[in-house]
Coordinates of C-alpha atoms in Angstrom, one line a residue:
Chain A
L1 CA 8.9 -50.4 -0.4
S2 CA 11.3 -47.7 -1.2
S3 CA 10.5 -45.1 -3.9
T4 CA 13.0 -46.8 -6.1
D5 CA 11.3 -50.1 -5.9
L6 CA 7.9 -48.4 -6.5
V7 CA 9.3 -46.6 -9.5
E8 CA 10.6 -49.9 -11.0
R9 CA 7.2 -51.6 -10.4
L10 CA 5.4 -48.6 -11.9
L11 CA 7.5 -48.9 -15.0
A12 CA 6.8 -52.6 -15.1
G13 CA 3.0 -51.8 -15.2
D14 CA 2.1 -52.5 -11.6
R15 CA -1.1 -50.6 -10.9
R16 CA -0.7 -50.9 -7.1
A17 CA 2.7 -49.2 -7.3
L18 CA 1.1 -46.5 -9.3
G19 CA -1.6 -46.0 -6.8
R20 CA 0.9 -45.8 -4.0
L21 CA 3.1 -43.3 -5.8
I22 CA 0.1 -41.1 -6.5
T23 CA -0.6 -41.0 -2.8
L24 CA 3.1 -40.2 -1.9
V25 CA 3.1 -37.4 -4.6
D26 CA -0.3 -36.1 -3.5
D27 CA 0.9 -36.0 0.2
G28 CA 3.9 -33.9 -0.9
T29 CA 6.4 -36.4 0.5
Q30 CA 10.1 -36.6 -0.2
E31 CA 9.6 -40.1 -1.7
G32 CA 7.1 -38.6 -4.0
K33 CA 9.5 -36.0 -5.1
E34 CA 12.3 -38.6 -5.7
A35 CA 9.8 -40.7 -7.8
I36 CA 9.0 -37.7 -10.0
V37 CA 12.7 -36.9 -10.4
K38 CA 13.3 -40.5 -11.5
L39 CA 10.3 -40.8 -13.7
F40 CA 10.5 -37.4 -15.4
P41 CA 12.5 -38.5 -18.3
K42 CA 9.9 -41.3 -19.1
T43 CA 7.1 -38.7 -19.5
G44 CA 5.9 -36.9 -22.6
H45 CA 4.1 -39.9 -24.3
A46 CA 0.6 -39.2 -23.1
Q47 CA -2.1 -37.0 -24.7
I48 CA -3.5 -34.9 -21.8
I49 CA -7.1 -33.7 -22.0
G50 CA -8.7 -31.3 -19.5
I51 CA -12.5 -31.4 -19.0
T52 CA -14.3 -28.6 -17.0
G53 CA -17.8 -27.4 -16.7
S54 CA -20.4 -26.6 -14.0
P55 CA -21.8 -29.4 -11.8
G56 CA -24.8 -31.0 -13.4
V57 CA -23.7 -30.6 -17.1
G58 CA -22.9 -34.4 -17.3
K59 CA -19.2 -34.4 -17.3
S60 CA -18.9 -37.9 -15.8
S61 CA -21.3 -39.4 -18.4
L62 CA -19.4 -37.6 -21.1
I63 CA -16.0 -39.0 -19.8
N64 CA -17.6 -42.3 -19.5
A65 CA -18.6 -42.2 -23.2
I66 CA -15.2 -40.8 -24.3
V67 CA -13.4 -43.6 -22.4
K68 CA -15.6 -46.2 -24.0
C69 CA -14.7 -44.8 -27.5
L70 CA -10.9 -44.7 -26.6
R71 CA -11.0 -48.2 -25.3
A72 CA -12.5 -49.4 -28.5
K73 CA -9.4 -47.9 -30.2
K74 CA -7.2 -50.0 -27.8
K75 CA -5.9 -46.8 -26.0
T76 CA -5.2 -46.9 -22.3
V77 CA -6.7 -44.1 -20.3
G78 CA -5.8 -42.4 -16.9
I79 CA -8.4 -40.2 -15.2
V80 CA -7.7 -37.6 -12.5
A81 CA -10.8 -36.0 -11.1
V82 CA -10.0 -32.9 -9.1
D83 CA -12.3 -31.1 -6.6
P84 CA -10.6 -27.9 -5.6
S85 CA -13.4 -26.6 -3.5
S86 CA -12.9 -28.5 -0.4
P87 CA -12.5 -31.9 1.2
F88 CA -16.3 -31.7 1.8
S89 CA -17.2 -32.9 -1.6
G90 CA -15.3 -36.1 -1.4
G91 CA -18.6 -37.8 -1.3
A92 CA -19.9 -36.3 -4.5
L93 CA -16.7 -37.2 -6.3
L94 CA -17.0 -40.8 -5.2
G95 CA -20.6 -40.9 -6.5
D96 CA -19.3 -39.7 -9.8
R97 CA -16.7 -42.3 -9.8
I98 CA -19.3 -45.0 -9.2
R99 CA -21.2 -43.8 -12.3
M100 CA -18.0 -44.7 -14.2
Q101 CA -18.3 -48.2 -13.1
D102 CA -18.4 -49.3 -16.8
H103 CA -14.7 -49.1 -16.6
F104 CA -14.2 -50.0 -13.0
T105 CA -12.8 -53.5 -13.7
D106 CA -11.0 -52.5 -17.0
E107 CA -7.2 -52.9 -16.6
G108 CA -6.7 -50.3 -19.3
V109 CA -8.4 -47.6 -17.2
F110 CA -7.0 -46.0 -14.1
I111 CA -9.2 -43.6 -12.1
R112 CA -8.1 -41.4 -9.3
S113 CA -9.8 -38.5 -7.4
I114 CA -7.8 -35.7 -5.7
A115 CA -9.4 -33.3 -3.3
S116 CA -8.1 -30.0 -2.1
R117 CA -6.0 -29.7 0.9
G118 CA -4.5 -26.3 1.4
S119 CA -3.3 -24.0 -1.3
L120 CA -4.2 -23.8 -5.0
G121 CA -0.6 -23.9 -5.9
G122 CA -0.1 -27.2 -4.0
L123 CA -3.2 -28.7 -5.6
S124 CA -2.1 -27.7 -9.1
R125 CA 1.4 -29.1 -8.6
S126 CA -0.2 -32.3 -7.2
V127 CA -2.3 -32.7 -10.3
N128 CA 0.7 -32.0 -12.5
N129 CA 2.7 -34.6 -10.8
V130 CA -0.1 -37.2 -10.8
V131 CA -0.4 -36.6 -14.6
R132 CA 3.4 -37.4 -14.8
L133 CA 3.0 -40.6 -13.0
L134 CA 0.1 -41.7 -15.2
D135 CA 2.2 -40.7 -18.2
A136 CA 5.3 -42.6 -17.1
F137 CA 3.0 -45.6 -16.3
G138 CA 2.2 -45.6 -20.1
S139 CA -1.3 -44.1 -20.3
D140 CA -2.0 -43.2 -23.9
V141 CA -4.6 -40.6 -22.8
I142 CA -5.0 -38.8 -19.5
I143 CA -8.2 -37.0 -18.7
V144 CA -8.1 -34.3 -16.0
E145 CA -11.6 -33.5 -14.9
T146 CA -12.5 -30.7 -12.5
V147 CA -15.8 -30.8 -10.6
G148 CA -16.8 -27.2 -10.9
A149 CA -16.1 -24.3 -13.3
G150 CA -14.4 -21.4 -11.7
Q151 CA -11.2 -19.5 -11.6
V152 CA -9.5 -22.2 -9.6
E153 CA -10.6 -24.9 -12.0
V154 CA -9.1 -22.9 -14.8
E155 CA -5.7 -23.0 -13.2
I156 CA -5.8 -26.7 -12.7
V157 CA -7.2 -27.7 -16.1
K158 CA -4.3 -25.8 -17.8
V159 CA -2.2 -28.8 -17.2
A160 CA -3.9 -30.2 -20.3
Q161 CA -3.0 -29.9 -23.9
T162 CA -6.6 -29.9 -25.1
I163 CA -9.2 -28.2 -22.9
I164 CA -12.8 -29.2 -23.3
V165 CA -15.5 -26.9 -21.7
V166 CA -18.8 -28.7 -21.2
M167 CA -22.2 -26.9 -20.9
S168 CA -25.7 -28.1 -21.0
P169 CA -29.1 -26.4 -21.5
G170 CA -30.0 -24.6 -18.4
Y171 CA -26.6 -25.1 -16.8
G172 CA -23.4 -23.2 -17.1
D173 CA -24.2 -19.5 -17.4
V174 CA -22.0 -18.2 -20.3
I175 CA -21.4 -14.8 -18.7
Q176 CA -20.3 -16.5 -15.5
M177 CA -17.8 -18.7 -17.5
L178 CA -16.6 -15.6 -19.3
K179 CA -15.9 -13.9 -16.0
A180 CA -14.1 -17.0 -14.6
G181 CA -11.8 -17.0 -17.7
I182 CA -13.1 -20.5 -18.8
I183 CA -14.3 -19.4 -22.3
E184 CA -10.9 -18.1 -23.0
I185 CA -9.1 -21.4 -22.3
G186 CA -11.6 -23.7 -24.0
D187 CA -10.2 -25.4 -27.2
I188 CA -13.4 -27.4 -27.7
F189 CA -16.9 -26.7 -26.4
V190 CA -19.4 -29.4 -25.7
I191 CA -23.1 -28.9 -25.3
N192 CA -24.2 -32.0 -23.6
K193 CA -27.8 -33.1 -23.1
S194 CA -28.4 -31.4 -26.4
D195 CA -31.7 -33.3 -26.8
L196 CA -33.2 -31.2 -24.0
E197 CA -35.2 -28.1 -24.6
G198 CA -33.2 -24.9 -24.7
A199 CA -30.1 -26.5 -26.3
Y200 CA -30.3 -24.3 -29.3
R201 CA -30.4 -21.2 -27.1
T202 CA -27.4 -22.4 -25.3
F203 CA -25.7 -23.0 -28.6
E204 CA -26.5 -19.5 -29.9
G205 CA -25.5 -17.9 -26.6
L206 CA -22.1 -19.6 -26.7
M207 CA -21.6 -19.0 -30.4
S208 CA -22.1 -15.2 -29.9
V209 CA -19.7 -15.1 -27.1
L210 CA -17.0 -17.2 -29.0
E211 CA -17.4 -14.8 -31.9
L212 CA -16.5 -11.8 -29.7
N213 CA -13.7 -13.9 -28.2
Q214 CA -11.7 -14.6 -31.3
K215 CA -9.0 -17.3 -30.7
K216 CA -5.5 -15.9 -30.9
E217 CA -3.6 -19.0 -32.1
G218 CA -5.5 -19.8 -35.3
W219 CA -7.7 -22.5 -34.0
N220 CA -11.4 -21.6 -33.9
P221 CA -12.9 -23.6 -31.0
P222 CA -15.7 -25.7 -32.3
I223 CA -18.9 -26.4 -30.5
I224 CA -20.0 -30.1 -30.4
Q225 CA -23.4 -31.2 -29.4
T226 CA -23.6 -34.4 -27.5
V227 CA -26.0 -36.6 -25.6
A228 CA -23.5 -38.6 -23.6
V229 CA -25.9 -41.1 -22.0
A230 CA -27.1 -42.1 -25.5
N231 CA -23.5 -42.0 -26.9
K232 CA -24.5 -39.4 -29.4
G233 CA -21.8 -37.0 -30.8
I234 CA -19.0 -38.8 -29.0
T235 CA -17.2 -40.0 -32.1
E236 CA -17.3 -36.5 -33.4
L237 CA -15.9 -35.2 -30.1
V238 CA -13.1 -37.8 -30.0
D239 CA -12.2 -37.0 -33.7
T240 CA -12.1 -33.3 -32.8
I241 CA -9.8 -33.9 -29.9
E242 CA -7.5 -35.7 -32.4
L243 CA -7.7 -32.7 -34.8
H244 CA -6.8 -30.4 -32.0
R245 CA -3.9 -32.5 -31.0
D246 CA -2.5 -32.5 -34.6
Y247 CA -3.1 -28.8 -34.8
I248 CA -1.1 -27.9 -31.6
Q249 CA 1.7 -30.2 -32.6
K250 CA 2.0 -28.7 -36.1
A251 CA 1.8 -25.1 -34.8
S252 CA 4.3 -25.9 -32.1
I253 CA 1.8 -24.5 -29.6
L254 CA 2.3 -27.8 -27.6
T255 CA 5.9 -26.9 -26.8
S256 CA 5.1 -23.2 -25.9
R257 CA 2.2 -24.2 -23.7
E258 CA 4.4 -26.9 -22.0
G259 CA 7.2 -24.4 -21.6
K260 CA 4.9 -21.8 -20.0
R261 CA 3.6 -24.5 -17.6
I262 CA 7.1 -25.6 -16.6
E263 CA 8.1 -22.0 -16.1
N264 CA 5.2 -21.5 -13.7
E265 CA 6.1 -24.7 -11.9
L266 CA 9.7 -23.7 -11.4
I267 CA 8.8 -20.2 -10.1
Q268 CA 6.4 -21.8 -7.6
L269 CA 9.0 -24.3 -6.5
V270 CA 11.6 -21.5 -6.1
N271 CA 9.0 -19.4 -4.1
E272 CA 8.4 -22.2 -1.8
R273 CA 12.0 -22.8 -1.0
V274 CA 12.5 -19.1 -0.4
Y275 CA 9.5 -19.2 1.9
E276 CA 11.0 -22.1 3.9
K277 CA 14.3 -20.2 4.1
I278 CA 12.8 -17.0 5.5
T279 CA 10.3 -18.6 7.8
K280 CA 12.4 -21.4 9.2
G281 CA 15.3 -20.0 11.2
D282 CA 17.7 -17.1 10.6
I283 CA 18.0 -15.1 7.4
G284 CA 21.2 -13.5 8.5
E285 CA 22.1 -10.3 10.6
G286 CA 20.1 -11.8 13.5
E287 CA 16.9 -11.1 11.5
N288 CA 14.1 -13.5 10.7
L289 CA 10.7 -13.1 9.2
N290 CA 9.2 -12.7 12.7
T291 CA 11.5 -9.9 13.8
I292 CA 10.9 -8.0 10.6
V293 CA 7.1 -8.4 10.8
S294 CA 7.3 -7.0 14.4
K295 CA 9.1 -3.9 13.0
V296 CA 6.4 -3.4 10.4
L297 CA 3.7 -3.8 13.0
S298 CA 5.3 -1.2 15.2
K299 CA 5.7 1.1 12.1
Q300 CA 9.5 1.2 12.4
L301 CA 9.7 -0.3 8.8
D302 CA 7.3 0.0 5.9
P303 CA 6.4 -3.2 4.0
Y304 CA 8.5 -2.3 0.9
S305 CA 11.7 -1.6 2.9
A306 CA 11.1 -4.7 4.9
A307 CA 10.9 -6.9 1.7
Q308 CA 14.1 -5.3 0.5
R309 CA 15.7 -6.1 3.8
I310 CA 14.7 -9.8 3.5
L311 CA 16.0 -9.9 -0.1
S312 CA 19.4 -8.5 0.9
A313 CA 19.7 -11.0 3.7
L314 CA 18.8 -13.8 1.3
G315 CA 21.5 -12.7 -1.1
K316 CA 24.1 -12.7 1.6
A317 CA 23.2 -16.0 3.1
K318 CA 26.0 -18.5 2.6
H319 CA 24.0 -21.7 2.4
Y320 CA 21.2 -20.9 0.1
P321 CA 18.6 -22.2 1.0
Chain B
L1 CA 2.3 16.8 -9.0
S2 CA 5.1 14.6 -7.4
S3 CA 4.1 11.8 -5.0
T4 CA 5.6 13.9 -2.1
D5 CA 3.3 16.8 -3.0
L6 CA 0.3 14.4 -3.2
V7 CA 1.2 12.8 0.1
E8 CA 1.3 16.2 1.8
R9 CA -2.1 17.3 0.3
L10 CA -3.6 13.9 1.3
L11 CA -2.5 14.5 4.9
A12 CA -4.0 18.0 4.7
G13 CA -7.3 16.4 3.9
D14 CA -7.4 16.9 0.1
R15 CA -9.8 14.4 -1.4
R16 CA -8.5 14.9 -5.0
A17 CA -5.0 14.0 -3.8
L18 CA -6.4 10.9 -2.1
G19 CA -8.2 9.9 -5.3
R20 CA -5.1 10.5 -7.4
L21 CA -3.0 8.4 -5.0
I22 CA -5.4 5.6 -5.0
T23 CA -5.1 5.5 -8.8
L24 CA -1.3 5.5 -8.6
V25 CA -1.4 2.7 -6.0
D26 CA -3.9 0.6 -7.9
D27 CA -1.9 1.0 -11.1
G28 CA 1.1 -0.5 -9.3
T29 CA 3.3 2.6 -10.0
Q30 CA 6.6 3.6 -8.4
E31 CA 5.0 6.8 -7.2
G32 CA 2.3 4.7 -5.5
K33 CA 4.9 2.7 -3.7
E34 CA 6.7 5.8 -2.5
A35 CA 3.5 7.2 -1.2
I36 CA 2.8 4.0 0.8
V37 CA 6.4 4.1 2.2
K38 CA 5.8 7.7 3.3
L39 CA 2.3 7.3 4.6
F40 CA 2.8 3.9 6.3
P41 CA 3.7 5.5 9.7
K42 CA 0.5 7.5 9.6
T43 CA -1.8 4.4 9.4
G44 CA -3.3 2.3 12.1
H45 CA -6.1 4.6 13.2
A46 CA -9.0 3.3 11.2
Q47 CA -11.3 0.5 12.1
I48 CA -11.4 -1.8 9.0
I49 CA -14.7 -3.7 8.3
G50 CA -15.0 -6.3 5.5
I51 CA -18.4 -7.1 4.0
T52 CA -18.9 -10.1 1.8
G53 CA -21.9 -12.1 0.5
S54 CA -23.5 -13.3 -2.8
P55 CA -24.9 -10.8 -5.3
G56 CA -28.5 -10.0 -4.5
V57 CA -28.4 -10.2 -0.7
G58 CA -28.5 -6.4 -0.5
K59 CA -24.8 -5.6 0.5
S60 CA -25.1 -2.1 -0.9
S61 CA -28.3 -1.2 0.9
L62 CA -26.7 -2.6 4.1
I63 CA -23.6 -0.5 3.7
N64 CA -25.7 2.5 2.9
A65 CA -27.6 2.0 6.2
I66 CA -24.4 1.4 8.2
V67 CA -22.8 4.5 6.8
K68 CA -25.9 6.5 7.8
C69 CA -25.6 5.2 11.3
L70 CA -21.8 5.9 11.5
R71 CA -22.3 9.4 10.1
A72 CA -24.9 10.2 12.8
K73 CA -22.0 9.4 15.2
K74 CA -19.8 11.9 13.4
K75 CA -17.5 9.2 12.1
T76 CA -15.8 9.6 8.7
V77 CA -16.1 6.6 6.4
G78 CA -14.0 5.3 3.5
I79 CA -15.5 2.6 1.2
V80 CA -13.6 0.3 -1.1
A81 CA -15.8 -1.9 -3.4
V82 CA -13.9 -4.8 -4.9
D83 CA -15.0 -6.9 -7.8
P84 CA -12.3 -9.6 -8.3
S85 CA -14.2 -11.5 -10.9
S86 CA -13.3 -9.3 -14.0
P87 CA -13.4 -5.9 -15.5
F88 CA -16.7 -6.9 -17.1
S89 CA -18.7 -6.2 -14.0
G90 CA -17.5 -2.6 -13.7
G91 CA -21.0 -1.6 -14.8
A92 CA -22.7 -3.5 -12.0
L93 CA -20.4 -2.0 -9.5
L94 CA -21.2 1.5 -10.8
G95 CA -24.9 0.8 -10.4
D96 CA -24.3 -0.3 -6.8
R97 CA -22.3 3.0 -6.2
I98 CA -25.3 5.0 -7.5
R99 CA -27.6 3.3 -5.0
M100 CA -25.3 4.8 -2.4
Q101 CA -26.1 8.2 -3.6
D102 CA -27.4 9.2 -0.1
H103 CA -23.7 9.8 0.7
F104 CA -22.5 10.9 -2.7
T105 CA -22.2 14.6 -1.7
D106 CA -21.2 13.9 1.9
E107 CA -17.6 15.1 2.5
G108 CA -17.3 12.6 5.3
V109 CA -17.7 9.7 3.0
F110 CA -15.2 8.6 0.3
I111 CA -16.2 5.7 -2.1
R112 CA -14.0 4.0 -4.6
S113 CA -14.4 0.9 -6.7
I114 CA -11.5 -1.4 -7.7
A115 CA -11.8 -4.0 -10.4
S116 CA -9.6 -7.0 -11.1
R117 CA -6.7 -6.7 -13.4
G118 CA -4.5 -9.7 -13.4
S119 CA -3.5 -11.7 -10.4
L120 CA -5.3 -12.2 -7.1
G121 CA -2.1 -11.3 -5.3
G122 CA -1.9 -8.0 -7.1
L123 CA -5.6 -7.3 -6.3
S124 CA -5.2 -8.1 -2.6
R125 CA -2.1 -5.8 -2.3
S126 CA -4.0 -3.0 -4.2
V127 CA -6.9 -3.2 -1.8
N128 CA -4.6 -3.4 1.2
N129 CA -2.7 -0.2 0.0
V130 CA -5.9 1.6 -0.8
V131 CA -7.0 0.9 2.7
R132 CA -3.8 2.4 4.0
L133 CA -4.3 5.5 2.0
L134 CA -7.8 5.9 3.4
D135 CA -6.4 5.2 6.8
A136 CA -3.7 7.8 6.4
F137 CA -6.3 10.3 5.1
G138 CA -8.0 10.0 8.5
S139 CA -11.0 7.8 7.9
D140 CA -12.4 6.6 11.2
V141 CA -14.0 3.5 9.6
I142 CA -13.0 1.8 6.3
I143 CA -15.5 -0.6 4.7
V144 CA -14.1 -3.2 2.2
E145 CA -17.0 -4.7 0.2
T146 CA -16.6 -7.6 -2.2
V147 CA -19.2 -8.1 -4.9
G148 CA -19.4 -11.9 -4.8
A149 CA -18.8 -14.7 -2.2
G150 CA -16.1 -17.1 -3.3
Q151 CA -12.6 -18.1 -2.4
V152 CA -11.1 -15.1 -4.1
E153 CA -13.3 -12.8 -2.1
V154 CA -12.3 -14.5 1.1
E155 CA -8.6 -13.6 0.4
I156 CA -9.5 -10.0 -0.2
V157 CA -11.8 -9.4 2.7
K158 CA -9.2 -10.8 5.1
V159 CA -7.7 -7.3 5.1
A160 CA -10.4 -6.3 7.6
Q161 CA -10.5 -6.5 11.3
T162 CA -14.1 -7.4 11.5
I163 CA -15.6 -9.5 8.7
I164 CA -19.3 -9.4 8.1
V165 CA -20.9 -12.1 6.0
V166 CA -24.2 -11.1 4.5
M167 CA -27.0 -13.6 3.4
S168 CA -30.7 -13.3 2.6
P169 CA -33.5 -15.7 2.3
G170 CA -33.2 -17.6 -0.9
Y171 CA -29.7 -16.3 -1.6
G172 CA -26.4 -17.4 -0.5
D173 CA -26.3 -21.2 -0.2
V174 CA -24.7 -22.1 3.2
I175 CA -23.1 -25.2 1.8
Q176 CA -21.5 -23.2 -1.1
M177 CA -20.2 -20.6 1.4
L178 CA -18.8 -23.3 3.7
K179 CA -16.9 -24.7 0.7
A180 CA -15.6 -21.3 -0.2
G181 CA -14.3 -20.9 3.3
I182 CA -16.5 -17.9 4.0
I183 CA -18.3 -19.3 7.0
E184 CA -14.9 -19.8 8.6
I185 CA -13.8 -16.2 8.3
G186 CA -17.1 -14.5 9.4
D187 CA -17.0 -12.6 12.6
I188 CA -20.6 -11.4 12.3
F189 CA -23.4 -12.9 10.2
V190 CA -26.1 -10.8 8.8
I191 CA -29.4 -12.1 7.4
N192 CA -30.7 -9.2 5.4
K193 CA -34.2 -8.9 4.0
S194 CA -35.3 -10.8 7.0
D195 CA -38.9 -9.7 6.5
L196 CA -39.0 -12.0 3.5
E197 CA -40.5 -15.5 3.6
G198 CA -37.9 -18.1 4.4
A199 CA -35.8 -15.9 6.7
Y200 CA -36.2 -18.3 9.6
R201 CA -35.1 -21.2 7.5
T202 CA -31.9 -19.3 6.4
F203 CA -31.4 -18.5 10.1
E204 CA -31.8 -22.1 11.2
G205 CA -29.5 -23.4 8.4
L206 CA -26.8 -20.8 9.2
M207 CA -27.2 -21.5 12.9
S208 CA -26.7 -25.3 12.5
V209 CA -23.6 -24.7 10.4
L210 CA -22.1 -22.3 12.8
E211 CA -22.6 -24.8 15.6
L212 CA -20.5 -27.3 13.8
N213 CA -18.0 -24.7 13.0
Q214 CA -17.1 -23.7 16.6
K215 CA -15.0 -20.4 16.6
K216 CA -11.4 -20.9 17.8
E217 CA -10.8 -17.6 19.3
G218 CA -13.4 -17.4 21.9
W219 CA -15.9 -15.2 19.9
N220 CA -19.1 -16.8 18.9
P221 CA -20.1 -15.1 15.7
P222 CA -23.7 -13.7 16.2
I223 CA -26.4 -13.7 13.5
I224 CA -28.1 -10.3 13.2
Q225 CA -31.3 -10.0 11.3
T226 CA -31.8 -6.8 9.3
V227 CA -34.0 -5.1 6.7
A228 CA -31.4 -2.6 5.4
V229 CA -33.9 -0.7 3.2
A230 CA -36.1 -0.1 6.2
N231 CA -33.2 0.6 8.5
K232 CA -34.1 -2.3 10.8
G233 CA -31.5 -4.1 12.8
I234 CA -28.8 -1.5 11.8
T235 CA -28.1 -0.1 15.2
E236 CA -27.8 -3.6 16.6
L237 CA -25.3 -4.4 13.8
V238 CA -23.2 -1.3 14.3
D239 CA -23.1 -2.0 18.1
T240 CA -22.1 -5.6 17.5
I241 CA -19.3 -4.3 15.2
E242 CA -18.1 -2.2 18.1
L243 CA -18.3 -5.2 20.4
H244 CA -16.2 -7.2 18.1
R245 CA -13.6 -4.4 17.8
D246 CA -13.3 -4.3 21.6
Y247 CA -13.1 -8.0 21.8
I248 CA -10.2 -8.4 19.3
Q249 CA -8.4 -5.5 20.9
K250 CA -8.6 -7.0 24.3
A251 CA -7.7 -10.6 23.1
S252 CA -4.7 -9.1 21.2
I253 CA -6.2 -10.9 18.1
L254 CA -6.0 -7.6 16.3
T255 CA -2.1 -7.7 16.4
S256 CA -1.9 -11.4 15.5
R257 CA -4.2 -11.0 12.6
E258 CA -2.3 -7.8 11.4
G259 CA 1.0 -9.7 11.8
K260 CA -0.2 -12.6 9.7
R261 CA -1.3 -10.2 7.0
I262 CA 1.9 -8.3 6.9
E263 CA 3.8 -11.6 6.8
N264 CA 1.9 -12.6 3.8
E265 CA 2.4 -9.3 2.1
L266 CA 6.2 -9.5 2.8
I267 CA 6.4 -13.0 1.3
Q268 CA 4.5 -11.9 -1.8
L269 CA 6.7 -8.8 -2.3
V270 CA 9.8 -11.0 -1.9
N271 CA 8.4 -13.5 -4.4
E272 CA 7.8 -10.8 -6.9
R273 CA 11.3 -9.5 -6.7
V274 CA 12.7 -12.9 -7.0
Y275 CA 10.5 -13.4 -10.1
E276 CA 11.8 -10.2 -11.7
K277 CA 15.3 -11.3 -11.0
I278 CA 15.0 -14.7 -12.6
T279 CA 13.0 -13.6 -15.6
K280 CA 14.7 -10.5 -16.5
G281 CA 18.3 -11.1 -17.5
D282 CA 20.9 -13.4 -16.2
I283 CA 20.9 -15.4 -13.0
G284 CA 24.5 -16.3 -13.2
E285 CA 26.6 -19.1 -14.9
G286 CA 25.1 -18.1 -18.2
E287 CA 21.8 -19.5 -17.1
N288 CA 18.4 -17.7 -17.1
L289 CA 14.9 -18.9 -16.6
N290 CA 14.5 -19.6 -20.4
T291 CA 17.6 -21.7 -20.7
I292 CA 16.6 -23.7 -17.7
V293 CA 13.0 -24.2 -18.9
S294 CA 14.4 -25.5 -22.2
K295 CA 16.4 -28.0 -20.4
V296 CA 13.3 -29.3 -18.6
L297 CA 11.4 -29.3 -21.9
S298 CA 14.1 -31.6 -23.4
K299 CA 14.0 -33.8 -20.2
Q300 CA 17.8 -33.0 -19.5
L301 CA 16.6 -31.7 -16.2
D302 CA 13.7 -32.5 -13.9
P303 CA 11.7 -29.7 -12.4
Y304 CA 13.0 -30.2 -8.9
S305 CA 16.7 -30.1 -9.9
A306 CA 15.9 -27.2 -12.1
A307 CA 14.4 -25.2 -9.2
Q308 CA 17.5 -26.1 -7.1
R309 CA 19.7 -24.7 -9.9
I310 CA 17.8 -21.4 -9.9
L311 CA 18.1 -21.1 -6.1
S312 CA 21.9 -21.7 -6.2
A313 CA 22.3 -19.1 -8.9
L314 CA 20.3 -16.7 -6.9
G315 CA 22.4 -17.1 -3.8
K316 CA 25.6 -16.6 -5.8
A317 CA 24.3 -13.5 -7.6
K318 CA 26.3 -10.4 -6.4
H319 CA 23.7 -7.7 -6.8
Y320 CA 20.6 -9.2 -5.3
P321 CA 18.1 -8.4 -6.9

C-alpha cells in the first residue's frame, strides 16, 4: 500500500492503516513524512495529556482508570507509551500494556509503545508525529506516557497540553524531580496509592516544593490523591484535566505552547538538513566536514574559525541543501 | 584585563588568569571564545581522564587518591567537576571539593566546579573548552568528574581519552548503567569500597555484563578493585590508565575519538549560528521564524514544508549568517 492509500484508510477509521503509518513514521521513512504532510491539516482536534513519574508509582493503573472514565463519557482514546531509556526495557513496557488489558479489545482505544532508538531529538519527533497520526485518526484524547521521570522524559512529555506528574508514597523523590525539571512542567500532580502509609508526608513534601515553585501562568497546579486500582479520585482527576484544558484555552496558553513546540521542531528539522548537507558530499571550495575536521585535528584551524568556514560554504552553495 | 593579556598570563603560568578565563569561557562570552581561538594551537599535551559513577560510590576519595599518586610522579593535575543536573547541587559539589583539601594548597593541582545552566550542548562545550584552557595552561593530566551517572553524564565524560566508571557494593545498579549507556563507554571499571560486603557480587554482576558487551576496539575493559580511603588499588589503577593511554595511541583510536568529538563540536556551533540567523531578524522574502511558525499553527503549512522554506531562505541570504 502506498502512503496515499494508507492515509485515506486512516481517515476512514482503519486501525490497521493507523498502526502501519505509526511504524512508518517511527522508522523515519519517507512515506511516514509524506503521510504527516498530508494529514497535518486534519490535526488539532485531540486533547493531548502527558503522564510522567518514576517507575513503580502506578502510572499504568492510573491510565487504565482514566481511560475507563473517558470511555464512559464515549470519548475515544489513543495511548503512546514511550521508553526513552533503551530498547532493553521493551519487555517491561509490554508488561505494562498487558495490565491495560481492560481496554485491549475496545475499538475506542488504541495503544502503542515506542522505544528509544538513537537520539532524543529523533524520539521526540517520533512521538510528536505519532500523536499527529492519532489526532488525524480522530482520537478525542491522546495520552503520552513516559516510563521514567528524568530530563529526557521531560522533553518528550512536553508534547502534551496538560502534563500530569504522578508520585506515590515512598517513590518519586521530590528533590530528584526538582533537579530533573519535572516539578516545573507539571500542570497537575497526582499522589497515587494514597491509601498507603506515608502518603501525607509525600503530600506535604510536594506541597512545600510547589509553594516555592510558584506557577508563572496563573494556574496553581493542584495535587490530586488517588488509589487507581480502587478507582478512587479518578473522577476528580479527569474533571481537573478538563478544568486545565479550559484554562489554557481561555488564557491562549494553548497556542503559545503549541507555537513553541513547532518552533523547536522546525529548528530541529533545519539542523538535520544542514547536517546532511555538510556530512554528505561537498560543501563547496573542495571542502567537506572531514577535511575541516582534519585541519582542526592538526591545529591548523580552531573550532570557531572552522565553524565559520562551514557556514560561509553553506551560504555560497547553489543547491541548498 | 583583555583576553589577550589573560591568555599571555595563562601561558606564563598565572593561576588567577586561568581561573578568570575559565569563568569567561563558562559564561559563553566573546572574550572566552577569543581566548580559545588563541590558545587552541597550544593544546594537545594533556592526558584527559573522565570519571563517572553514581553518587555515593566514592568518586571524590578516588580522585583524591589518584591525584596523590600522580603528584608523587611530579605530574600537574587539573580537575573539572561537572554537575549537569542543576544549579541546586552546587552545595554538594562544594562539599566534595572540600574533601579534596589534601591538594587545596598544592600549586600543582587546579580544581574547578562547573554546574549546569541551560542546555546540555552548552554544558558539554563549556567543559570541552575548560579542558582546553587547563591543557594550554600545561596540566599533565586533566580529570573530568561527573557527579551522577546518567545519559547526560555520558555525553559530558566523552571529552576524555580514558573513561573510568566507578561503582561500589550496593551502589550503581549495573542494569541502570547499561540503560544509560555508561557500561558501553567505560574503558576501565573500578569497584571502590571493595572491602565492603557484597563487593564480590558487584564484581560478578559487572563481569557478566561486560562479557555480553564485548568491546569493539580490541581493549577489554579491566575491573580494578580499590579502597580509595585506604589507598588500596590506586597504583594498579594509575598503571592501568597509563596502559590504556598507550593502547589508544598505538591503535590510533585517540585521533579517531578526537576527530569525532571535533566533528560534533563543529556541527553544534553551526547549528547555533543557524539558529541565531533564523530567530534574529529576517531570513529573506519577508519571512522569519515567527511568521513561518504562525503559518504552521494555522495549518497553512506543514512542518516539513516549513523547514524546507527556511532552508531555501537561508541559502539565498546574502550575508550568511
